Coordinates of C-alpha atoms and ligand atoms in Angstrom, one line a residue:
M29 CA 54.7 105.3 157.5
R30 CA 56.4 102.7 155.5
R31 CA 53.5 101.3 153.8
R32 CA 52.2 104.8 153.2
M33 CA 55.4 105.7 151.2
T34 CA 55.1 102.6 149.3
S35 CA 51.5 102.9 148.2
C36 CA 52.4 106.7 147.4
K37 CA 55.2 105.7 145.2
C38 CA 52.8 103.2 143.6
L39 CA 50.4 105.7 143.0
W40 CA 52.9 108.2 141.9
S41 CA 54.4 105.8 139.3
L42 CA 51.0 104.8 138.4
V43 CA 49.8 108.3 137.4
T44 CA 52.9 109.3 135.8
S45 CA 52.9 106.1 133.6
L46 CA 49.1 106.4 132.7
T47 CA 49.5 110.1 131.9
L48 CA 52.3 109.3 129.7
F49 CA 50.5 106.5 128.1
V50 CA 47.5 108.7 127.4
Y51 CA 49.7 111.3 126.1
D52 CA 51.8 108.9 124.0
K53 CA 48.6 107.3 122.5
A54 CA 46.9 110.6 121.9
Y55 CA 49.8 112.6 120.7
A56 CA 52.9 110.6 119.7
Q57 CA 51.1 108.1 117.5
N58 CA 53.3 106.9 114.6
L59 CA 53.5 103.5 112.7
S60 CA 56.2 101.4 113.9
A61 CA 59.1 100.1 111.8
A62 CA 57.3 96.6 112.0
D63 CA 54.0 98.0 110.6
V64 CA 56.1 99.8 107.8
G65 CA 57.8 96.8 107.0
I66 CA 54.5 95.1 106.3
V67 CA 53.2 97.8 104.2
T68 CA 56.5 97.7 102.3
Q69 CA 55.9 93.9 101.8
R70 CA 52.4 94.5 100.6
L71 CA 53.5 97.1 98.1
A72 CA 56.2 94.6 96.9
Q73 CA 53.7 91.8 96.2
S74 CA 51.2 93.9 94.7
A75 CA 52.9 96.5 92.4
T76 CA 52.5 95.4 88.9
H77 CA 51.6 98.5 86.8
S78 CA 53.8 100.9 85.4
W79 CA 53.0 103.7 87.8
E80 CA 53.1 101.3 90.6
Y81 CA 56.5 100.4 89.8
G82 CA 57.4 103.9 89.5
A83 CA 55.9 105.0 92.7
R84 CA 57.4 102.1 94.6
A85 CA 61.0 102.8 93.4
E86 CA 60.6 106.5 94.5
V87 CA 59.3 105.6 98.0
L88 CA 61.7 102.9 98.6
L89 CA 64.4 105.4 98.1
E90 CA 62.7 108.1 100.4
L91 CA 62.3 105.3 103.1
N92 CA 65.5 103.2 102.7
T93 CA 68.1 105.3 100.7
P94 CA 67.3 109.1 101.3
S95 CA 70.5 110.3 100.0
Y96 CA 69.6 108.9 96.5
S97 CA 66.2 110.5 96.5
V98 CA 65.5 113.8 94.9
F99 CA 64.4 115.0 98.3
S100 CA 67.9 114.7 99.9
P101 CA 69.3 118.1 100.8
T102 CA 72.5 117.1 99.1
S103 CA 73.4 118.0 95.5
L104 CA 72.1 116.2 92.5
P105 CA 73.3 114.0 90.7
P106 CA 74.0 111.7 93.8
P107 CA 77.5 109.8 93.9
Q108 CA 78.1 107.6 91.1
Q109 CA 79.9 105.2 93.1
I110 CA 77.2 103.7 95.7
P111 CA 78.8 103.6 99.0
S112 CA 79.2 100.0 100.4
N113 CA 76.7 100.5 103.1
L114 CA 74.1 101.7 100.8
T115 CA 74.3 98.8 98.2
S116 CA 71.8 96.6 100.1
S117 CA 69.3 99.2 100.6
L118 CA 69.3 100.3 97.0
S119 CA 69.2 96.9 95.6
D120 CA 65.3 96.8 95.3
V121 CA 65.2 100.1 93.3
I122 CA 68.0 99.0 91.0
G123 CA 66.0 95.6 90.8
I124 CA 63.0 97.3 89.4
A125 CA 65.0 99.0 86.8
H126 CA 66.8 95.9 85.9
M127 CA 63.4 93.9 85.3
I128 CA 61.9 96.8 83.5
V129 CA 64.5 97.3 81.1
A130 CA 65.2 93.7 80.5
N131 CA 61.7 93.2 79.6
R132 CA 60.9 96.3 77.8
S133 CA 61.6 94.9 74.4
T134 CA 59.2 91.9 74.9
S135 CA 56.7 94.3 76.3
N136 CA 56.8 96.5 73.4
G137 CA 56.6 93.9 70.8
N138 CA 60.3 94.1 69.9
I139 CA 60.3 97.3 68.3
T140 CA 63.3 99.5 68.3
G141 CA 63.8 103.2 68.7
P142 CA 61.5 105.6 70.8
Q143 CA 59.3 103.6 73.2
P144 CA 57.9 103.6 76.7
L145 CA 59.7 101.7 79.4
M146 CA 56.9 99.2 79.4
S147 CA 53.6 99.2 77.0
D148 CA 50.9 101.2 78.3
N149 CA 47.9 103.3 77.2
A150 CA 48.9 106.0 79.7
T151 CA 51.9 107.9 78.2
G152 CA 53.3 109.3 81.3
D153 CA 52.9 106.4 83.6
P154 CA 56.0 104.2 82.4
A155 CA 58.2 107.4 82.5
S156 CA 57.7 107.3 86.4
I157 CA 60.2 104.3 86.4
G158 CA 62.6 106.5 84.5
V159 CA 64.2 107.9 87.5
A160 CA 65.2 104.5 88.8
V161 CA 66.5 103.6 85.1
L162 CA 68.5 106.9 85.1
L163 CA 70.0 106.0 88.6
A164 CA 70.9 102.5 87.5
N165 CA 72.7 104.0 84.5
W166 CA 74.3 106.7 86.5
T167 CA 75.7 104.3 89.2
G168 CA 77.2 102.0 86.5
Q169 CA 74.5 99.2 86.8
G170 CA 74.9 98.4 83.0
A171 CA 78.7 97.3 83.5
V172 CA 77.4 94.6 85.8
D173 CA 74.4 93.2 84.1
G174 CA 75.0 94.3 80.5
L175 CA 71.9 96.2 80.1
D176 CA 71.5 99.5 78.1
Y177 CA 69.9 101.7 80.9
A178 CA 70.8 105.0 79.2
G179 CA 69.5 103.9 75.8
A180 CA 66.1 102.8 77.7
A181 CA 65.8 106.1 79.3
R182 CA 66.5 107.9 76.0
D183 CA 64.0 105.7 74.1
Q184 CA 61.5 106.7 76.7
L185 CA 62.3 110.5 76.6
E186 CA 62.2 110.5 72.9
F187 CA 58.8 108.7 73.0
L188 CA 57.3 111.2 75.4
L189 CA 58.8 114.2 73.4
S190 CA 58.3 113.1 70.0
N191 CA 55.8 110.3 69.6
V192 CA 52.8 111.5 72.0
S193 CA 50.3 113.9 70.8
R194 CA 50.1 117.5 72.4
T195 CA 47.7 120.2 72.9
H196 CA 48.1 123.1 70.7
D197 CA 50.2 124.9 73.5
G198 CA 52.5 121.9 74.2
A199 CA 51.1 119.9 77.1
I200 CA 51.9 116.3 76.5
S201 CA 48.7 113.9 76.4
Q202 CA 48.4 111.3 79.1
R203 CA 46.7 109.0 76.6
T204 CA 47.9 107.3 73.4
D205 CA 44.6 107.4 71.6
Q206 CA 43.4 111.0 72.1
V207 CA 44.7 114.0 73.6
Q208 CA 43.6 114.3 77.2
L209 CA 45.2 115.6 80.3
W210 CA 45.1 113.6 83.9
S211 CA 46.3 115.2 87.1
D212 CA 48.2 111.9 87.7
F213 CA 50.5 112.8 84.8
V214 CA 52.3 115.3 87.0
Y215 CA 53.9 112.7 89.3
M216 CA 54.6 110.7 86.3
A217 CA 56.7 112.4 83.5
P218 CA 57.7 116.0 84.7
P219 CA 59.9 114.4 87.4
F220 CA 61.5 112.1 84.9
L221 CA 62.2 115.2 82.5
A222 CA 63.6 117.0 85.3
Y223 CA 65.9 114.3 86.5
Y224 CA 67.1 113.6 83.1
G225 CA 67.9 117.1 82.5
V226 CA 69.9 117.1 85.7
M227 CA 71.8 113.9 84.9
T228 CA 72.9 115.0 81.3
G229 CA 73.3 118.6 82.1
N230 CA 70.5 119.7 79.6
Q231 CA 68.6 122.6 81.1
S232 CA 66.0 122.9 78.4
L233 CA 64.6 119.4 79.8
V234 CA 64.4 120.6 83.1
Q235 CA 62.6 123.8 81.8
E236 CA 60.4 121.4 79.9
A237 CA 59.4 119.7 83.0
Y238 CA 58.3 123.0 84.6
N239 CA 56.4 123.9 81.3
Q240 CA 54.5 120.6 81.6
V241 CA 53.4 121.2 85.1
R242 CA 52.6 124.9 84.1
L243 CA 50.3 123.8 81.3
Y244 CA 48.6 121.1 83.3
R245 CA 47.8 123.4 86.0
K246 CA 46.5 125.7 83.4
Y247 CA 44.1 123.0 82.1
L248 CA 43.3 121.3 85.5
R249 CA 43.1 124.1 88.0
D250 CA 39.4 125.1 89.0
S251 CA 39.0 128.4 90.1
N252 CA 35.4 127.7 91.0
A253 CA 36.6 125.0 93.4
S254 CA 39.2 126.8 95.7
N255 CA 41.7 126.2 92.9
I256 CA 42.0 122.4 93.4
W257 CA 42.5 120.5 90.3
K258 CA 40.0 118.6 88.0
H259 CA 40.8 115.1 87.2
I260 CA 40.7 114.7 83.5
Q261 CA 40.2 117.4 80.8
L262 CA 39.9 117.2 77.0
G263 CA 39.5 114.2 74.8
V264 CA 36.5 112.9 73.0
Y265 CA 35.6 110.5 75.7
G266 CA 36.5 109.9 79.5
T267 CA 36.4 113.6 80.7
D268 CA 36.2 113.7 84.7
N269 CA 35.5 117.3 85.8
G270 CA 35.3 116.2 89.5
H271 CA 38.2 117.0 91.8
W272 CA 39.6 113.6 92.5
S273 CA 41.6 113.7 95.7
T274 CA 44.3 111.2 94.8
G275 CA 44.7 113.2 91.5
N276 CA 45.4 116.5 93.6
G277 CA 47.8 114.5 95.7
W278 CA 49.7 113.2 92.5
A279 CA 49.8 116.6 91.1
A280 CA 51.2 118.1 94.6
A281 CA 53.8 115.3 94.9
G282 CA 54.9 115.5 91.2
M283 CA 55.6 119.2 91.5
L284 CA 57.4 118.8 94.7
R285 CA 59.7 116.3 93.1
V286 CA 60.4 118.7 90.1
L287 CA 60.9 121.4 92.8
S288 CA 63.5 119.5 94.8
T289 CA 65.1 118.2 91.5
I290 CA 65.8 121.8 90.4
K291 CA 66.7 123.0 93.9
Q292 CA 69.5 120.6 94.3
S293 CA 70.8 120.8 90.9
Q294 CA 73.4 122.9 89.1
F295 CA 70.5 124.9 87.6
S296 CA 69.1 126.0 91.0
S297 CA 70.4 129.6 90.9
S298 CA 69.3 130.3 87.2
M299 CA 65.7 128.8 87.8
M300 CA 64.7 130.6 91.2
S301 CA 61.2 131.8 89.7
Q302 CA 60.4 128.3 88.4
Q303 CA 61.0 126.9 91.9
Q304 CA 58.9 129.8 93.6
D305 CA 56.0 128.9 91.2
L306 CA 56.1 125.2 92.0
A307 CA 56.2 126.0 95.7
D308 CA 53.3 128.3 95.2
W309 CA 51.3 125.8 93.3
V310 CA 51.8 123.1 95.7
Q311 CA 50.5 125.5 98.6
E312 CA 47.6 126.4 96.2
I313 CA 46.5 122.7 96.3
H314 CA 46.9 122.6 100.1
D315 CA 44.9 125.6 100.7
G316 CA 42.0 124.3 98.6
M317 CA 42.2 120.5 99.7
Y318 CA 42.4 121.0 103.6
S319 CA 39.4 123.4 103.5
Y320 CA 37.3 120.2 102.2
L321 CA 38.8 117.6 104.7
D322 CA 36.1 115.7 106.5
S323 CA 35.9 115.8 110.2
S324 CA 37.1 112.1 110.4
G325 CA 40.4 113.4 109.4
L326 CA 40.2 111.8 105.7
F327 CA 39.5 113.4 102.3
H328 CA 36.5 112.3 100.5
N329 CA 37.3 110.5 97.1
Y330 CA 36.2 113.6 95.5
A331 CA 37.3 116.3 97.9
D332 CA 34.4 118.7 97.6
N333 CA 31.7 116.0 97.3
S334 CA 30.8 114.8 100.7
S335 CA 28.4 112.0 99.2
T336 CA 31.6 110.3 98.0
F337 CA 33.3 107.9 100.5
T338 CA 36.2 108.8 102.6
D339 CA 39.6 107.7 101.2
A340 CA 42.7 107.1 103.2
S341 CA 45.0 106.8 100.2
S342 CA 44.9 110.5 99.0
T343 CA 44.8 111.5 102.9
A344 CA 48.4 109.8 103.0
L345 CA 49.7 111.2 99.9
L346 CA 49.0 114.7 100.6
A347 CA 50.2 114.7 104.2
S348 CA 53.5 113.6 102.7
T349 CA 53.4 116.6 100.4
V350 CA 52.8 118.9 103.4
Y351 CA 56.0 117.7 105.2
R352 CA 57.9 117.9 102.0
L353 CA 56.8 121.4 101.3
S354 CA 57.7 122.4 104.9
L355 CA 61.3 120.9 104.6
L356 CA 62.0 122.4 101.0
W357 CA 60.4 125.6 101.1
G358 CA 59.7 126.4 104.6
V359 CA 55.8 126.6 104.3
D360 CA 54.4 125.2 107.4
K361 CA 50.7 126.4 107.2
H362 CA 49.2 123.1 106.8
I363 CA 51.6 121.2 109.2
P364 CA 49.2 120.9 112.1
I365 CA 46.3 119.5 110.0
A366 CA 48.7 117.1 108.1
E367 CA 49.7 115.9 111.6
L368 CA 46.2 115.4 112.6
C369 CA 45.7 113.3 109.3
R370 CA 48.8 111.4 109.8
R371 CA 47.9 110.5 113.4
T372 CA 44.6 109.4 112.5
L373 CA 46.1 107.0 109.8
S374 CA 48.4 105.7 112.4
A375 CA 45.9 105.4 115.2
P376 CA 45.0 102.3 117.1
A377 CA 41.7 100.6 116.5
G378 CA 39.0 102.2 118.6
S379 CA 40.5 105.6 118.3
A380 CA 38.2 108.9 117.8
A381 CA 39.3 111.5 115.4
N382 CA 37.3 114.5 115.1
I383 CA 39.0 117.6 113.5
S384 CA 35.9 119.6 112.9
T385 CA 36.2 122.3 115.3
A386 CA 38.9 124.9 114.9
G387 CA 41.2 124.7 117.7
T388 CA 40.1 121.5 119.2
G389 CA 40.8 118.7 116.7
T390 CA 41.6 115.3 118.4
V391 CA 42.7 112.0 117.6
S392 CA 42.5 109.9 120.9
V393 CA 41.9 106.5 122.0
P394 CA 38.5 106.1 123.9
S395 CA 39.4 106.8 127.8
S396 CA 36.8 104.1 128.8
T397 CA 38.4 101.0 127.4
T398 CA 41.7 99.2 128.6
T399 CA 42.1 97.5 125.3
P400 CA 43.8 98.0 122.2
T401 CA 47.4 98.5 122.4
P402 CA 48.5 97.4 119.0
T403 CA 51.2 94.8 119.4
P404 CA 53.0 94.5 116.1
T405 CA 54.0 91.0 115.3
A406 CA 57.4 91.6 114.5
S407 CA 60.1 94.0 115.3
A408 CA 62.2 93.5 112.3
P409 CA 63.6 96.6 110.1
Y410 CA 61.6 97.8 107.1
A411 CA 62.7 95.6 104.3
S412 CA 63.2 92.4 105.9
S413 CA 60.2 92.1 108.0
T414 CA 58.6 88.6 108.1
A415 CA 55.4 89.6 109.7
T416 CA 52.2 89.0 108.0
G417 CA 50.0 91.6 109.5
I418 CA 49.1 94.7 111.4
P419 CA 46.8 94.0 114.2
G420 CA 44.8 96.6 116.1
L421 CA 45.3 99.7 113.8
L422 CA 42.2 101.8 113.0
H423 CA 43.1 102.4 109.1
F424 CA 44.8 99.2 108.2
T425 CA 43.2 95.7 107.7
P426 CA 44.8 92.8 109.8
D427 CA 47.0 91.9 106.8
G428 CA 48.3 95.5 106.4
W429 CA 46.3 97.2 103.7
L430 CA 45.3 100.8 104.3
T431 CA 41.5 101.3 104.5
P432 CA 39.3 102.7 103.4
V433 CA 40.6 103.4 99.9
V434 CA 39.7 104.2 96.4
N435 CA 40.0 101.5 93.8
P436 CA 43.1 102.6 91.9
Y437 CA 41.8 100.9 88.8
S438 CA 38.5 102.3 88.9
Y439 CA 38.6 105.8 90.4
P440 CA 34.8 106.6 91.3
D441 CA 34.7 103.4 93.3
Q442 CA 35.9 102.3 96.7
G443 CA 38.6 99.5 96.6
Q444 CA 40.1 96.9 98.8
Q445 CA 43.8 96.5 98.2
S446 CA 45.5 99.3 96.8
P447 CA 49.2 99.1 95.9
E448 CA 49.5 102.9 95.3
S449 CA 48.0 103.6 98.8
E450 CA 50.6 101.4 100.3
A451 CA 53.3 103.6 98.5
F452 CA 51.6 106.7 99.9
V453 CA 51.7 105.3 103.6
I454 CA 55.6 104.9 103.0
A455 CA 55.7 108.4 101.3
M456 CA 54.0 110.0 104.4
Q457 CA 56.2 108.1 106.9
A458 CA 59.6 108.9 105.2
A459 CA 58.5 112.6 104.8
W460 CA 57.2 112.7 108.3
R461 CA 60.5 111.1 109.7
D462 CA 62.7 113.7 107.8
W463 CA 60.5 116.6 109.0
V464 CA 60.9 115.2 112.5
S465 CA 64.6 114.9 112.5
N466 CA 64.8 118.4 111.2
G467 CA 63.2 119.7 114.1
T468 CA 59.4 119.6 113.5
T469 CA 59.2 123.1 112.4
G470 CA 55.6 124.4 112.2
A471 CA 54.1 121.9 114.6
N472 CA 52.9 124.7 116.7
A473 CA 51.8 126.9 113.8
D474 CA 48.6 128.7 114.5
A475 CA 45.1 127.9 113.2
N476 CA 44.5 129.4 109.9
A477 CA 41.5 130.5 107.8
N478 CA 41.5 127.3 105.8
G479 CA 40.4 125.0 108.6
A480 CA 43.9 124.0 109.9
V481 CA 43.8 123.6 113.6
S482 CA 46.5 124.3 116.1
P483 CA 48.1 120.9 117.5
L484 CA 45.4 120.6 119.9
A485 CA 45.0 120.3 123.4
R486 CA 48.7 119.7 124.0
V487 CA 48.5 122.5 126.8
S488 CA 45.4 120.8 128.2
W489 CA 47.2 117.4 128.3
A490 CA 50.2 119.3 130.0
W491 CA 47.7 120.7 132.6
I492 CA 46.3 117.3 133.4
V493 CA 49.6 115.8 133.8
V494 CA 50.9 118.6 136.2
N495 CA 47.7 118.5 138.1
A496 CA 47.8 114.9 138.4
M497 CA 51.3 114.9 139.7
V498 CA 50.6 117.9 142.1
V499 CA 47.7 115.9 143.7
T500 CA 49.8 112.7 144.0
F501 CA 52.5 114.7 145.7
L502 CA 50.1 116.5 148.0
L503 CA 48.6 113.2 148.9
C504 CA 51.9 111.7 149.7
Ligands
LIG624 C1 77.4 105.0 105.5 O1 78.6 105.4 105.8 C2 78.9 106.7 105.9 C3 80.5 106.8 106.3 O2 81.1 106.2 105.2 C4 78.1 107.3 107.0 O3 78.4 108.7 106.9 C5 76.6 107.1 106.7 O4 76.0 107.4 107.7 C6 76.3 105.7 106.4 N1 75.0 105.6 106.2 C7 74.2 104.4 106.6 C8 72.8 104.5 106.1 O5 74.6 103.6 107.3
LIG625 C1 57.4 91.1 80.2 O1 56.3 91.5 79.2 C2 55.6 90.8 78.9 C3 54.6 91.4 77.8 O2 54.2 92.6 78.1 C4 54.6 90.4 80.1 O3 53.6 89.5 79.7 C5 55.5 89.8 81.1 O4 54.7 89.7 82.3 C6 56.7 90.7 81.4 N1 57.7 90.1 82.2 C7 58.0 90.9 83.5 C8 58.9 89.9 84.4 O5 57.6 91.8 83.7
LIG626 C1 60.1 89.2 70.3 O1 61.3 88.5 70.2 C2 61.2 87.3 70.9 C3 62.7 86.7 70.9 O2 63.2 86.9 69.8 C4 60.1 86.3 70.3 O3 60.0 85.1 71.0 C5 58.7 87.0 70.2 O4 57.8 86.3 69.5 C6 58.8 88.5 69.6 N1 57.6 89.3 69.8 C7 56.9 89.7 68.6 C8 55.8 90.4 69.0 O5 57.6 89.7 67.5
LIG627 C1 45.1 99.5 76.0 O1 43.9 99.7 75.5 C2 43.4 98.7 74.6 C3 41.9 99.2 74.2 O2 41.2 99.5 75.5 C4 43.4 97.4 75.5 O3 42.9 96.2 74.6 C5 44.9 97.1 75.8 O4 45.0 96.0 76.5 C6 45.5 98.3 76.5 N1 46.9 97.9 76.7 C7 47.4 98.2 78.0 C8 49.0 97.9 77.9 O5 46.7 98.2 78.9
LIG628 C1 74.5 107.6 82.0 O1 75.5 107.7 82.9 C2 76.7 108.3 82.3 C3 77.7 108.1 83.5 O2 77.9 106.8 83.8 C4 76.4 109.6 82.0 O3 77.6 110.1 81.6 C5 75.4 109.7 81.0 O4 75.0 111.0 80.7 C6 74.0 109.0 81.6 N1 72.9 108.9 80.5 C7 71.8 109.3 80.8 C8 70.9 109.2 79.7 O5 71.5 109.7 81.7
LIG629 C1 57.7 107.2 67.1 O1 57.8 108.1 66.0 C2 58.7 107.8 64.9 C3 58.8 108.7 63.9 O2 57.5 109.3 63.7 C4 58.1 106.4 64.4 O3 58.9 105.9 63.3 C5 57.8 105.3 65.4 O4 57.2 104.3 64.8 C6 57.2 105.8 66.7 N1 57.1 104.9 67.7 C7 56.2 104.6 68.4 C8 56.5 103.6 69.5 O5 55.1 105.0 68.3
LIG630 C1 68.6 118.5 75.4 O1 67.5 117.4 75.2 C2 66.9 117.9 74.0 C3 65.8 116.5 74.0 O2 66.5 115.4 73.9 C4 67.7 117.7 72.8 O3 66.9 117.8 71.5 C5 68.6 119.0 72.8 O4 69.5 118.9 71.9 C6 69.3 118.7 74.3 N1 70.2 119.8 74.4 C7 71.5 119.7 74.7 C8 72.4 120.9 75.0 O5 72.2 118.7 74.8
LIG631 C1 33.7 128.7 86.4 O1 32.2 129.0 86.4 C2 32.1 129.8 85.3 C3 30.6 130.2 85.4 O2 29.9 128.7 85.6 C4 32.5 129.1 84.0 O3 32.1 130.0 82.9 C5 33.8 129.0 84.1 O4 34.3 128.2 82.9 C6 34.2 128.0 85.3 N1 35.8 127.9 85.6 C7 36.3 126.7 85.4 C8 37.8 126.7 85.6 O5 35.8 125.7 85.4
LIG632 C1 32.8 116.0 114.9 O1 32.1 116.9 115.7 C2 31.4 117.7 114.9 C3 30.8 118.8 115.9 O2 30.7 118.3 117.0 C4 30.1 116.6 114.4 O3 29.1 117.3 113.6 C5 30.9 115.7 113.5 O4 29.8 114.7 113.1 C6 31.9 114.9 114.1 N1 32.7 114.2 113.3 C7 33.1 112.8 113.6 C8 33.8 112.1 112.4 O5 32.9 112.2 114.7
LIG633 C1 28.8 113.6 94.3 O1 28.9 112.2 94.3 C2 27.7 111.6 94.2 C3 28.0 110.1 94.5 O2 29.1 109.5 93.7 C4 27.3 111.7 92.7 O3 26.0 111.1 92.4 C5 27.0 113.1 92.5 O4 26.6 113.4 91.0 C6 28.2 114.0 92.9 N1 27.9 115.5 92.9 C7 28.5 116.3 92.1 C8 28.2 117.8 92.2 O5 29.6 115.9 91.4
LIG634 C1 65.8 121.7 107.8 O1 65.4 123.0 108.0 C2 66.2 124.0 107.7 C3 65.6 125.3 108.4 O2 65.2 125.2 109.7 C4 66.4 124.2 106.2 O3 67.4 125.1 106.0 C5 67.1 123.0 105.8 O4 67.2 122.8 104.3 C6 65.9 121.6 106.2 N1 66.5 120.5 105.9 C7 66.0 119.7 104.9 C8 66.5 118.3 104.8 O5 65.2 120.1 104.1
LIG635 C1 60.4 108.7 114.4 C2 59.9 108.2 115.6 O1 59.4 109.0 116.5 N1 59.4 106.9 115.7 C3 58.8 106.3 116.8 C4 57.4 105.6 116.4 O2 57.0 104.8 117.4 C5 57.7 103.9 117.9 C6 57.1 103.1 118.9 O3 56.0 102.5 118.3 C7 59.0 104.4 118.5 O4 59.9 103.5 119.2 C8 59.8 105.4 117.4 O5 60.8 106.0 118.0

């Protein structure tokens, strides 16, 4: 009797821990703080281009100092006096602004007057660093290091508004040598224009941010391809009529930044229709993009061209925008599919993802193996992790690079180590964390006509767990 009790207890705890393990692995997948710490390190080591600095500054705010990100539900501008418990987490972002402003004269050949924050043939890209520069000005960094952050931001603004060529209807070119529009621009320049307008109380700049988005959508949206955006239009060379997935992600993410900047600003109540448009245009991209998602849980590099390789980079960026749209505008339609994408990107090696069949999408570890419980090599918090790799994850290399990814310097080609993809992982993780802490709204949204699936066999798993427990109970 005594022995029987003991073995029953054993069996009971085995069954519960096994089922909880399976449940956890299948449905509670997320990157650990140590994993994100490694990704953060890879980004810090590799970001050297203007837009990489800009994206890095933005995602560091979102991850480590969310109250200073435009996605904070608090009003903009943020407090001028940085609370003492935030100086440390803000220091990397202020450091980026410092390094860029200290070097901009050298970078631009010692010219004075209107100029980008760093020399670049892409006109919009340096402006992406402008939000960090405006923040450095606003929080009084100039009094500490003697740099003129406001002047640097003003020169960048004037350069964009006055020096760069435009289309006849006013869209600012993304190139210096010809008038050409790239979907990427929407993340780079409009969020800076909007933030500048809010910081200086200049509503026409906020309106200009909106106008640029509206014009870019006018030229790039493809009504022949479910309204997703073409990559590059106009110009005498370099047009790309394809629907680059990362470009659609940049566009959605940029629109959300503008939307949130307006929403949290003094202009919120007088710019309601602009906010509604921006939210609608983000959803329009989601509706189109997710209808093309590959059954592996990743987008193809060109969303609607299944002969192009699958790309985890755009998959991460777009997932981040789904959580943000839910948080900002209560649109939960694509939450279940974004959750499948996020779980796929966070899954242990050996996992199988298949999201092809409506209602039965899964991301699960193979039940036949006893292996790969990923054991991160460090447990330190995000910024100070000293680990060197992420072993055992399906979509990361052992040293922490997201894979497979597009080459960020040659967009038709597959790449190896993409700094921007590391930023997108952080954006996804931060947005997901905020969405979780706000109550995971939409997690149970129903399947919809665009291929989204309900968050799976949650019910079936509950069924298995309950059965296992009942059987064990009866046996005992
Ligand atoms: C910083 O301190 C304030 C109180 O002064 C507190 O409300 C806030 O949660 C703290 N933030 C962090 C990140 O510790
Ligand atoms: C400063 O700009 C120069 C010229 O563009 C560049 O070679 C150098 O790497 C930059 N320095 C830093 C710290 O970015
Ligand atoms: C810019 O100024 C620095 C320091 O005065 C000088 O070393 C450098 O040669 C100048 N660059 C150009 C392009 O004139
Ligand atoms: C801009 O383009 C020209 C011509 O292709 C190239 O020589 C130059 O290095 C580019 N400048 C930057 C900052 O990328
Ligand atoms: C810079 O910050 C000051 C407050 O310290 C603010 O009054 C000014 O408008 C800011 N300038 C810009 C360009 O944001
Ligand atoms: C910007 O435009 C002004 C006015 O036309 C011109 O003087 C200046 O050289 C231009 N600056 C750059 C960096 O192109
Ligand atoms: C807003 O900014 C634009 C561009 O710098 C400027 O021309 C305009 O005078 C500003 N408006 C106000 C009210 O400051
Ligand atoms: C859609 O296709 C039609 C017919 O080929 C073409 O005339 C039109 O320009 C296309 N629209 C876009 C946005 O490419
Ligand atoms: C997912 O399942 C569908 C239908 O069973 C199959 O055609 C597809 O190849 C599978 N995809 C993956 C990535 O396993
Ligand atoms: C799809 O991609 C393949 C591989 O890059 C390319 O050869 C083909 O032209 C593309 N198809 C379309 C319709 O763009
Ligand atoms: C959290 O959700 C509520 C509605 O459920 C919403 O009003 C609020 O703005 C959300 N919080 C954030 C951070 O967006
Ligand atoms: C926000 C959240 O749920 N984070 C979890 C991610 O996974 C780790 C385990 O790897 C948990 O400890 C976290 O709580």
